[in-house]
Structure formats: structure tokens, C-alpha cells
Amino acid sequence: DARVTQTPRHKVTEMGQEVTMRCQPILGHNTVFWYRQTMMQGLELLAYFRNRAPLDDSGMPKDRFSAEMPDATLATLKIQPSEPRDSAVYFCASGLVETQYFGPGTRLLVL
Amino acid sequence: GDSVTQMEGPVTLSEEAFLTINCTYTATGYPSLFWYVQYPGEGLQLLLKATKADDKGSNKGFEATYRKETTSFHLEKGSVQVSDSAVYFCALSDNTSYGKLTFGQGTILTVHP
């Protein structure tokens, strides 16, 4: 049963530190999405890629967030420097046509 | 732009009760419609979908019918179980943005024994 995997599952860091989250999409899926979920804002789309090319990153704070796909099996989301307001659950999802399959998320706490 | 509106939550029911979670949408063109479910501590999972008007999506006893005339996609289940306790998200895809989804705000469902 193919699944999206994300690492780490949990991350606690201090303000100002760099955070890197990784996602392995389902093999063969050509679209990858990054979301952030908080109680206050709900589910927000940060960025998405098709065939490894970024299509839209308008949901990301540009000064501190960056998203890349170094290859078809890896997507990364980096925050540098991290701030307490970045504390959230970050989800990666992959898809082939219109259905998205979500990973289990990375729970980030910035102190 | 596209938008999805879900009924206000949270929803609390007793086991075996009938469930309805309302969802309405605004979109140009002919979107596909989805219900996703999120269990505690997990990512979202596709529950069901419908790709054209009058289609009915169904899975695990849940059903939703794509109603173009009322721009709605209400989720129903005839008899809920404690294990159905989760957050339910209605979503649409405009079929032109490479699978990009527009989500509703989510509805928390709690089912008591």
C-alpha cells in the first residue's frame, strides 16, 4: 500500500534555528503539495510542484520559507530562521490527477 | 475565486444517529468535489469524491451527491459509530490547476457511545 512519508514526525526547536522537513511522494505521482495546519488558520496551502517544477508558492512567507524538489522522490520545506508563529503541523501530499494523498505530517514546535 | 463553506461545528452525536454535514461551494466551470477525513494525529484521507453533477460518491457507509443546482455536496451517514469521530473536510478541484484543492474549514464530529 503506497504512502506518502514525512520526516521528522515531530520537531522541537528554538527560535532562529533552521528547520528542514522532508517528504517522499508516492512513486509515480507528479504533483506535490505542502500544507500547514493550525487551529487558528485551519489548512493552508503553502506551495505545490508539478514534475518537480514549482507552480505556486504564493502561500509561503518568502523571506523565511523555501520549498524544493531535488529529485522526484524528495520534496523539502525549509524554514530559516524559524519563529514561534511557525509552530504547526506541516503536511505533504502527492497526486497524479486530481486526488491528493496526504502524509502523516510533521508537528513543529518553535520555542 | 473558488470557495467551500461547511456547516458550523463541532457536531456531537450518539452512536447509531444519522449524520449530515452540509457543504456548499462557489466555483466557475465544473469542479470535482471531495470529502476528506482526518483522524486524530493523522493526515487527511480521501473519503469519497464525485466528478460531475448528480454523481454520488460513497465509502464506508458515507455518501454525498453532487448537486449542481444547489452547489452542494452534503455528507451523510445513516448510522454513525464511535470510530467515525474525526474532522471532515469538504474540498473542490477546479480541474485546471493540476489537482490543487480548495478546502472548507473542517467540521469536528464526536460520536458518543
Tab-separated table of N, CA and C in Angstrom, chain A residues 9 31 33 35 37 39 42-43 45 48 50 55-56 91 97-105 107, chain B residues 32 34 36 38 41-46 49 51 89 93 95 97-101 103-105 108:
chain	number	residue	atom	x	y	z
A	9	ARG	N	8.696	13.269	12.175
A	9	ARG	CA	7.292	13.336	12.558
A	9	ARG	C	7.067	14.423	13.596
A	31	THR	N	2.657	15.413	-8.854
A	31	THR	CA	2.313	16.683	-8.207
A	31	THR	C	2.505	16.549	-6.704
A	33	PHE	N	2.297	18.757	-2.931
A	33	PHE	CA	1.743	19.926	-2.247
A	33	PHE	C	2.298	19.994	-0.827
A	35	TYR	N	1.252	21.800	2.861
A	35	TYR	CA	0.216	22.493	3.613
A	35	TYR	C	0.696	22.737	5.044
A	37	GLN	N	-1.169	23.357	8.911
A	37	GLN	CA	-2.436	23.297	9.633
A	37	GLN	C	-2.257	23.824	11.043
A	39	MET	N	-4.764	25.534	14.489
A	39	MET	CA	-6.127	25.686	15.000
A	39	MET	C	-6.741	26.992	14.514
A	42	GLY	N	-6.569	26.953	10.247
A	42	GLY	CA	-7.016	25.769	9.523
A	42	GLY	C	-5.929	25.256	8.593
A	43	LEU	N	-6.347	24.761	7.433
A	43	LEU	CA	-5.431	24.157	6.468
A	43	LEU	C	-5.079	25.203	5.411
A	45	LEU	N	-2.583	26.133	2.046
A	45	LEU	CA	-1.667	25.653	1.011
A	45	LEU	C	-0.460	26.582	0.958
A	48	TYR	N	3.127	24.270	-4.273
A	48	TYR	CA	2.991	22.987	-4.930
A	48	TYR	C	3.817	22.923	-6.205
A	50	ARG	N	4.724	20.526	-9.871
A	50	ARG	CA	4.324	19.528	-10.845
A	50	ARG	C	5.566	19.144	-11.639
A	55	LEU	N	4.947	25.432	-9.103
A	55	LEU	CA	3.839	26.070	-9.804
A	55	LEU	C	3.308	27.289	-9.058
A	56	ASP	N	3.319	27.192	-7.766
A	56	ASP	CA	2.735	28.278	-6.966
A	56	ASP	C	3.290	28.189	-5.554
A	91	PHE	N	1.932	19.331	6.400
A	91	PHE	CA	1.588	18.134	5.635
A	91	PHE	C	2.130	18.246	4.223
A	97	VAL	N	-3.601	12.895	-10.696
A	97	VAL	CA	-4.583	13.637	-11.484
A	97	VAL	C	-5.233	14.674	-10.583
A	98	GLU	N	-6.254	14.280	-9.853
A	98	GLU	CA	-6.938	15.270	-9.020
A	98	GLU	C	-7.025	14.855	-7.565
A	99	THR	N	-6.797	13.583	-7.260
A	99	THR	CA	-6.891	13.150	-5.873
A	99	THR	C	-5.547	13.300	-5.197
A	100	GLN	N	-5.545	13.893	-4.013
A	100	GLN	CA	-4.313	14.065	-3.252
A	100	GLN	C	-4.242	13.033	-2.137
A	101	TYR	N	-3.032	12.551	-1.888
A	101	TYR	CA	-2.773	11.592	-0.826
A	101	TYR	C	-1.814	12.248	0.158
A	102	PHE	N	-2.273	12.315	1.403
A	102	PHE	CA	-1.530	13.065	2.412
A	102	PHE	C	-0.592	12.174	3.212
A	103	GLY	N	0.538	12.763	3.591
A	103	GLY	CA	1.416	12.127	4.548
A	103	GLY	C	0.910	12.343	5.966
A	104	PRO	N	1.613	11.760	6.957
A	104	PRO	CA	1.168	11.851	8.348
A	104	PRO	C	1.480	13.194	9.003
A	105	GLY	N	2.299	14.014	8.367
A	105	GLY	CA	2.592	15.338	8.889
A	105	GLY	C	3.839	15.404	9.753
A	107	ARG	N	4.960	17.586	13.009
A	107	ARG	CA	4.471	18.500	14.053
A	107	ARG	C	5.648	19.325	14.536
B	32	SER	N	-14.567	19.118	-9.541
B	32	SER	CA	-14.745	17.845	-8.861
B	32	SER	C	-14.853	18.132	-7.375
B	34	PHE	N	-14.929	16.653	-3.214
B	34	PHE	CA	-14.306	15.638	-2.370
B	34	PHE	C	-14.733	15.809	-0.917
B	36	TYR	N	-12.721	14.681	2.600
B	36	TYR	CA	-11.560	14.098	3.245
B	36	TYR	C	-11.863	13.975	4.742
B	38	GLN	N	-9.957	13.390	8.639
B	38	GLN	CA	-8.702	13.430	9.396
B	38	GLN	C	-8.955	12.884	10.790
B	41	GLY	N	-4.282	12.968	15.083
B	41	GLY	CA	-2.862	12.698	14.924
B	41	GLY	C	-2.459	12.197	13.560
B	42	GLU	N	-3.358	12.225	12.588
B	42	GLU	CA	-3.051	11.692	11.267
B	42	GLU	C	-3.243	12.753	10.181
B	43	GLY	N	-2.806	12.406	8.981
B	43	GLY	CA	-3.058	13.264	7.836
B	43	GLY	C	-4.453	13.045	7.290
B	44	LEU	N	-4.810	13.863	6.313
B	44	LEU	CA	-6.129	13.737	5.702
B	44	LEU	C	-6.172	12.513	4.799
B	45	GLN	N	-7.333	11.857	4.782
B	45	GLN	CA	-7.538	10.702	3.906
B	45	GLN	C	-8.747	10.978	3.039
B	46	LEU	N	-8.662	10.593	1.780
B	46	LEU	CA	-9.811	10.722	0.902
B	46	LEU	C	-10.914	9.786	1.379
B	49	LYS	N	-15.485	10.913	-3.429
B	49	LYS	CA	-15.430	12.012	-4.382
B	49	LYS	C	-16.502	11.843	-5.442
B	51	THR	N	-17.209	13.529	-9.541
B	51	THR	CA	-16.562	14.349	-10.557
B	51	THR	C	-17.524	15.089	-11.475
B	89	PHE	N	-13.463	17.289	6.037
B	89	PHE	CA	-13.198	18.436	5.182
B	89	PHE	C	-13.861	18.223	3.827
B	93	SER	N	-11.861	20.676	-6.581
B	93	SER	CA	-10.763	20.853	-7.524
B	93	SER	C	-11.352	21.426	-8.793
B	95	ASN	N	-10.085	21.393	-11.622
B	95	ASN	CA	-9.660	20.568	-12.760
B	95	ASN	C	-8.795	21.313	-13.770
B	97	SER	N	-5.966	23.328	-12.330
B	97	SER	CA	-4.778	23.751	-11.582
B	97	SER	C	-3.989	22.557	-11.066
B	98	TYR	N	-3.889	21.520	-11.885
B	98	TYR	CA	-3.042	20.369	-11.570
B	98	TYR	C	-3.392	19.737	-10.225
B	99	GLY	N	-4.678	19.645	-9.961
B	99	GLY	CA	-5.100	18.964	-8.748
B	99	GLY	C	-5.116	19.808	-7.509
B	100	LYS	N	-4.914	21.099	-7.648
B	100	LYS	CA	-4.981	21.972	-6.473
B	100	LYS	C	-6.391	21.932	-5.885
B	101	LEU	N	-6.466	21.780	-4.563
B	101	LEU	CA	-7.748	21.686	-3.870
B	101	LEU	C	-8.032	22.958	-3.074
B	103	PHE	N	-10.163	23.851	0.194
B	103	PHE	CA	-10.775	23.152	1.322
B	103	PHE	C	-11.747	24.050	2.078
B	104	GLY	N	-12.781	23.425	2.648
B	104	GLY	CA	-13.579	24.087	3.659
B	104	GLY	C	-12.830	24.119	4.972
B	105	GLN	N	-13.447	24.698	5.985
B	105	GLN	CA	-12.745	24.911	7.245
B	105	GLN	C	-12.705	23.667	8.126
B	108	ILE	N	-15.668	19.241	13.032
B	108	ILE	CA	-15.301	18.232	14.022
B	108	ILE	C	-16.535	17.417	14.391
